[in-house]
PDB file of C-alpha atoms in Angstrom:
ATOM      1  CA  MET T  12    -133.644 214.273-117.561  1.00 78.00           C
ATOM      2  CA  ASP T  13    -130.571 212.365-117.253  1.00 89.00           C
ATOM      3  CA  LEU T  14    -131.587 209.309-116.229  1.00 92.00           C
ATOM      4  CA  ARG T  15    -127.839 208.281-114.587  1.00 92.00           C
ATOM      5  CA  TYR T  16    -128.149 211.389-112.584  1.00 95.00           C
ATOM      6  CA  PRO T  17    -131.922 211.686-112.122  1.00 96.00           C
ATOM      7  CA  ILE T  18    -131.168 214.046-109.000  1.00 97.00           C
ATOM      8  CA  GLY T  19    -128.293 215.524-110.313  1.00 97.00           C
ATOM      9  CA  LYS T  20    -124.662 215.027-109.568  1.00 97.00           C
ATOM     10  CA  LEU T  21    -123.366 215.056-106.447  1.00 98.00           C
ATOM     11  CA  GLN T  22    -123.014 219.008-105.355  1.00 97.00           C
ATOM     12  CA  VAL T  23    -121.605 220.129-102.199  1.00 98.00           C
ATOM     13  CA  PRO T  24    -121.175 223.563-100.881  1.00 97.00           C
ATOM     14  CA  LYS T  25    -117.845 225.246-100.566  1.00 95.00           C
ATOM     15  CA  ASN T  26    -118.175 225.627 -96.986  1.00 97.00           C
ATOM     16  CA  VAL T  27    -120.079 222.417 -95.471  1.00 98.00           C
ATOM     17  CA  THR T  28    -121.469 223.456 -92.085  1.00 98.00           C
ATOM     18  CA  LEU T  29    -122.477 221.315 -89.454  1.00 98.00           C
ATOM     19  CA  GLU T  30    -126.117 222.138 -90.198  1.00 98.00           C
ATOM     20  CA  ASN T  31    -125.469 220.998 -93.714  1.00 98.00           C
ATOM     21  CA  ILE T  32    -124.464 217.738 -92.240  1.00 98.00           C
ATOM     22  CA  GLN T  33    -127.673 217.524 -89.857  1.00 98.00           C
ATOM     23  CA  GLU T  34    -129.739 217.897 -92.958  1.00 98.00           C
ATOM     24  CA  TRP T  35    -128.126 215.254 -94.868  1.00 98.00           C
ATOM     25  CA  LEU T  36    -128.412 212.821 -91.641  1.00 98.00           C
ATOM     26  CA  LYS T  37    -131.878 213.302 -91.605  1.00 98.00           C
ATOM     27  CA  GLU T  38    -132.098 212.089 -95.108  1.00 98.00           C
ATOM     28  CA  ILE T  39    -130.248 208.884 -94.381  1.00 98.00           C
ATOM     29  CA  GLU T  40    -132.242 208.554 -90.843  1.00 98.00           C
ATOM     30  CA  THR T  41    -135.122 208.027 -92.858  1.00 98.00           C
ATOM     31  CA  TYR T  42    -133.627 205.994 -95.896  1.00 98.00           C
ATOM     32  CA  THR T  43    -134.875 202.603 -95.149  1.00 98.00           C
ATOM     33  CA  ILE T  44    -138.254 203.467 -94.099  1.00 98.00           C
ATOM     34  CA  ARG T  45    -138.374 205.100 -97.664  1.00 98.00           C
ATOM     35  CA  LEU T  46    -136.594 202.155 -99.293  1.00 98.00           C
ATOM     36  CA  ARG T  47    -139.118 199.875 -97.578  1.00 98.00           C
ATOM     37  CA  GLU T  48    -142.008 201.914 -98.657  1.00 98.00           C
ATOM     38  CA  THR T  49    -140.871 201.312-102.267  1.00 98.00           C
ATOM     39  CA  VAL T  50    -139.618 197.883-102.365  1.00 98.00           C
ATOM     40  CA  ASP T  51    -141.177 195.978 -99.652  1.00 97.00           C
ATOM     41  CA  SER T  52    -144.356 194.555-101.518  1.00 97.00           C
ATOM     42  CA  LEU T  53    -142.525 193.675-105.201  1.00 98.00           C
ATOM     43  CA  SER T  54    -142.943 190.879-107.282  1.00 98.00           C
ATOM     44  CA  ASP T  55    -140.047 188.976-108.604  1.00 97.00           C
ATOM     45  CA  GLU T  56    -141.016 190.496-111.744  1.00 98.00           C
ATOM     46  CA  GLU T  57    -140.945 193.917-110.628  1.00 98.00           C
ATOM     47  CA  LEU T  58    -137.665 193.414-108.829  1.00 98.00           C
ATOM     48  CA  ARG T  59    -136.430 192.492-112.190  1.00 98.00           C
ATOM     49  CA  ARG T  60    -137.215 195.875-113.908  1.00 98.00           C
ATOM     50  CA  THR T  61    -134.381 198.428-114.690  1.00 97.00           C
ATOM     51  CA  TYR T  62    -134.531 202.031-114.925  1.00 97.00           C
ATOM     52  CA  ARG T  63    -132.994 202.608-118.226  1.00 95.00           C
ATOM     53  CA  ASP T  64    -131.574 199.916-121.060  1.00 93.00           C
ATOM     54  CA  ASP T  65    -128.126 198.320-119.827  1.00 92.00           C
ATOM     55  CA  SER T  66    -128.845 199.314-116.118  1.00 95.00           C
ATOM     56  CA  TRP T  67    -129.262 196.983-113.130  1.00 96.00           C
ATOM     57  CA  THR T  68    -132.630 195.830-112.104  1.00 97.00           C
ATOM     58  CA  VAL T  69    -134.228 196.904-109.009  1.00 98.00           C
ATOM     59  CA  HIS T  70    -133.189 193.607-106.936  1.00 98.00           C
ATOM     60  CA  GLN T  71    -129.425 194.979-108.384  1.00 98.00           C
ATOM     61  CA  LEU T  72    -129.598 198.548-106.873  1.00 98.00           C
ATOM     62  CA  VAL T  73    -130.871 197.711-103.545  1.00 98.00           C
ATOM     63  CA  HIS T  74    -127.769 195.111-103.023  1.00 98.00           C
ATOM     64  CA  HIS T  75    -125.649 197.922-104.701  1.00 98.00           C
ATOM     65  CA  ILE T  76    -126.689 200.642-102.029  1.00 98.00           C
ATOM     66  CA  ALA T  77    -125.919 198.434 -99.075  1.00 98.00           C
ATOM     67  CA  ASP T  78    -122.375 197.661-100.583  1.00 98.00           C
ATOM     68  CA  SER T  79    -121.601 201.397-101.178  1.00 98.00           C
ATOM     69  CA  GLN T  80    -123.012 202.155 -98.101  1.00 98.00           C
ATOM     70  CA  LEU T  81    -120.686 199.754 -96.284  1.00 97.00           C
ATOM     71  CA  ASN T  82    -117.536 201.045 -98.152  1.00 96.00           C
ATOM     72  CA  MET T  83    -118.319 204.312 -97.977  1.00 97.00           C
ATOM     73  CA  TYR T  84    -119.039 204.110 -93.921  1.00 98.00           C
ATOM     74  CA  GLN T  85    -115.329 202.428 -93.926  1.00 97.00           C
ATOM     75  CA  ARG T  86    -113.789 205.471 -95.535  1.00 97.00           C
ATOM     76  CA  LEU T  87    -115.818 207.597 -93.057  1.00 97.00           C
ATOM     77  CA  LYS T  88    -114.397 206.094 -89.839  1.00 97.00           C
ATOM     78  CA  LEU T  89    -110.590 205.627 -91.259  1.00 97.00           C
ATOM     79  CA  ALA T  90    -111.255 209.490 -92.301  1.00 98.00           C
ATOM     80  CA  LEU T  91    -111.809 210.094 -88.617  1.00 98.00           C
ATOM     81  CA  THR T  92    -109.161 207.379 -86.996  1.00 98.00           C
ATOM     82  CA  ASP T  93    -106.076 207.888 -89.415  1.00 98.00           C
ATOM     83  CA  GLU T  94    -103.978 210.553 -90.840  1.00 98.00           C
ATOM     84  CA  ASN T  95    -105.302 211.284 -94.117  1.00 98.00           C
ATOM     85  CA  PRO T  96    -104.920 206.959 -95.156  1.00 98.00           C
ATOM     86  CA  THR T  97    -105.367 205.818 -98.418  1.00 97.00           C
ATOM     87  CA  VAL T  98    -108.475 203.602 -99.029  1.00 96.00           C
ATOM     88  CA  PRO T  99    -108.866 200.593-101.982  1.00 91.00           C
ATOM     89  CA  ALA T 100    -111.011 201.095-104.873  1.00 88.00           C
ATOM     90  CA  PHE T 101    -114.768 199.508-104.920  1.00 91.00           C
ATOM     91  CA  ASP T 102    -115.028 197.759-107.769  1.00 94.00           C
ATOM     92  CA  GLN T 103    -118.935 198.143-108.032  1.00 95.00           C
ATOM     93  CA  GLU T 104    -119.310 196.149-110.817  1.00 95.00           C
ATOM     94  CA  LYS T 105    -117.510 193.305-109.494  1.00 96.00           C
ATOM     95  CA  TRP T 106    -119.305 193.059-106.248  1.00 96.00           C
ATOM     96  CA  ALA T 107    -122.404 193.157-108.045  1.00 95.00           C
ATOM     97  CA  ILE T 108    -122.144 190.112-109.892  1.00 94.00           C
ATOM     98  CA  GLN T 109    -120.822 187.998-106.606  1.00 96.00           C
ATOM     99  CA  PRO T 110    -123.002 185.031-105.108  1.00 97.00           C
ATOM    100  CA  ASP T 111    -124.346 187.534-102.363  1.00 97.00           C
ATOM    101  CA  THR T 112    -126.294 189.546-104.542  1.00 96.00           C
ATOM    102  CA  LYS T 113    -128.659 186.712-105.407  1.00 97.00           C
ATOM    103  CA  LEU T 114    -129.869 186.794-101.756  1.00 98.00           C
ATOM    104  CA  PRO T 115    -133.509 188.741-101.418  1.00 98.00           C
ATOM    105  CA  ILE T 116    -133.022 192.083-101.006  1.00 98.00           C
ATOM    106  CA  GLU T 117    -134.315 191.816 -97.399  1.00 98.00           C
ATOM    107  CA  SER T 118    -130.524 191.021 -96.432  1.00 98.00           C
ATOM    108  CA  SER T 119    -129.184 194.081 -97.629  1.00 98.00           C
ATOM    109  CA  ILE T 120    -132.094 196.477 -96.261  1.00 98.00           C
ATOM    110  CA  LYS T 121    -131.229 194.837 -92.779  1.00 98.00           C
ATOM    111  CA  MET T 122    -127.746 195.549 -93.611  1.00 98.00           C
ATOM    112  CA  LEU T 123    -128.418 199.383 -94.608  1.00 98.00           C
ATOM    113  CA  GLU T 124    -130.543 199.792 -91.335  1.00 98.00           C
ATOM    114  CA  GLY T 125    -127.554 198.913 -89.215  1.00 98.00           C
ATOM    115  CA  ILE T 126    -125.034 201.228 -91.234  1.00 98.00           C
ATOM    116  CA  ASN T 127    -127.299 203.747 -91.517  1.00 98.00           C
ATOM    117  CA  GLU T 128    -127.843 203.900 -87.723  1.00 98.00           C
ATOM    118  CA  ARG T 129    -123.906 203.756 -87.289  1.00 98.00           C
ATOM    119  CA  ILE T 130    -123.722 206.459 -89.984  1.00 98.00           C
ATOM    120  CA  VAL T 131    -126.273 208.492 -88.260  1.00 98.00           C
ATOM    121  CA  SER T 132    -124.723 208.583 -84.799  1.00 98.00           C
ATOM    122  CA  LEU T 133    -121.328 209.051 -85.840  1.00 98.00           C
ATOM    123  CA  GLY T 134    -122.272 211.938 -88.168  1.00 98.00           C
ATOM    124  CA  TYR T 135    -124.256 213.750 -84.989  1.00 98.00           C
ATOM    125  CA  SER T 136    -120.659 213.664 -83.140  1.00 98.00           C
ATOM    126  CA  LEU T 137    -118.880 215.006 -85.748  1.00 98.00           C
ATOM    127  CA  THR T 138    -116.942 218.669 -85.089  1.00 98.00           C
ATOM    128  CA  GLU T 139    -116.492 221.127 -87.446  1.00 97.00           C
ATOM    129  CA  GLU T 140    -112.524 220.443 -87.519  1.00 97.00           C
ATOM    130  CA  GLN T 141    -113.507 217.107 -87.996  1.00 98.00           C
ATOM    131  CA  LEU T 142    -115.282 218.001 -91.594  1.00 98.00           C
ATOM    132  CA  ASP T 143    -112.200 218.950 -92.876  1.00 98.00           C
ATOM    133  CA  ARG T 144    -110.451 215.414 -91.854  1.00 98.00           C
ATOM    134  CA  THR T 145    -109.804 213.505 -95.142  1.00 98.00           C
ATOM    135  CA  PHE T 146    -109.042 210.245 -96.732  1.00 98.00           C
ATOM    136  CA  THR T 147    -107.342 209.445-100.593  1.00 98.00           C
ATOM    137  CA  GLN T 148    -108.827 207.465-102.729  1.00 94.00           C
ATOM    138  CA  GLN T 149    -106.686 205.469-105.449  1.00 84.00           C
ATOM    139  CA  GLU T 150    -109.084 207.160-108.572  1.00 87.00           C
ATOM    140  CA  ASN T 151    -110.798 210.157-107.065  1.00 91.00           C
ATOM    141  CA  GLY T 152    -107.949 211.789-104.722  1.00 96.00           C
ATOM    142  CA  GLU T 153    -108.014 213.333-101.299  1.00 97.00           C
ATOM    143  CA  ILE T 154    -112.215 213.597 -99.925  1.00 98.00           C
ATOM    144  CA  THR T 155    -113.149 215.183 -96.858  1.00 98.00           C
ATOM    145  CA  VAL T 156    -115.379 213.928 -94.085  1.00 98.00           C
ATOM    146  CA  ALA T 157    -118.128 216.526 -94.993  1.00 98.00           C
ATOM    147  CA  THR T 158    -117.724 215.353 -98.793  1.00 98.00           C
ATOM    148  CA  LYS T 159    -118.390 211.638 -97.895  1.00 98.00           C
ATOM    149  CA  VAL T 160    -121.565 212.700 -95.507  1.00 98.00           C
ATOM    150  CA  ALA T 161    -122.899 214.628 -98.547  1.00 98.00           C
ATOM    151  CA  LYS T 162    -122.065 211.807-100.697  1.00 98.00           C
ATOM    152  CA  LEU T 163    -123.660 208.815 -98.235  1.00 98.00           C
ATOM    153  CA  ALA T 164    -126.728 210.737 -98.146  1.00 98.00           C
ATOM    154  CA  TRP T 165    -127.200 211.898-102.212  1.00 98.00           C
ATOM    155  CA  HIS T 166    -125.874 208.211-103.206  1.00 98.00           C
ATOM    156  CA  GLU T 167    -128.863 206.469-101.504  1.00 98.00           C
ATOM    157  CA  GLU T 168    -131.542 209.547-102.781  1.00 98.00           C
ATOM    158  CA  HIS T 169    -129.856 208.906-106.110  1.00 98.00           C
ATOM    159  CA  HIS T 170    -130.666 205.214-106.399  1.00 98.00           C
ATOM    160  CA  LEU T 171    -134.118 205.661-104.828  1.00 98.00           C
ATOM    161  CA  VAL T 172    -134.873 207.249-107.412  1.00 98.00           C
ATOM    162  CA  HIS T 173    -133.632 205.136-109.982  1.00 98.00           C
ATOM    163  CA  ILE T 174    -135.888 202.130-108.286  1.00 98.00           C
ATOM    164  CA  LYS T 175    -138.929 204.431-108.730  1.00 98.00           C
ATOM    165  CA  ILE T 176    -138.303 205.224-112.464  1.00 98.00           C
ATOM    166  CA  ALA T 177    -137.765 201.575-112.938  1.00 98.00           C
ATOM    167  CA  LEU T 178    -141.453 200.941-110.953  1.00 98.00           C
ATOM    168  CA  THR T 179    -142.856 202.893-113.858  1.00 96.00           C
ATOM    169  CA  LYS T 180    -142.216 201.137-116.689  1.00 89.00           C
TER     170      LYS T 180
END
């Protein structure tokens, strides 16, 4: 198994349907419950564990998941409200070392609960036509709403598995 991608790289069907969207939204909807089940009772030592050499700690991963969902949610909303907006890059390495990432992970879990609730509400209202709306990311080019919803679900699951791997070491 490639520990960088323990669930594999993101794979989006060529023709995303509203049923695909609903499947991904169900994962997002239950994510913070599953995350809490995994991290709520961890000790400081366990929060310092990593899933591979030179990777982020469990503590850093939880904050990163919240930071990423925040950025991806904003991109999703921009794609739905603007005509193919260009969005800035998100330097996750620089975000990961900001002072707020020293806070207890509860702050990021609460943030995720709210963001994911908003993503799910927005996602269930999407129409077939909206799935093809786009935004342009400076480094990755044009991305559709459908692909962004897929990534919102995949990214959380990807890091939940990282956390679980770290906790087995």
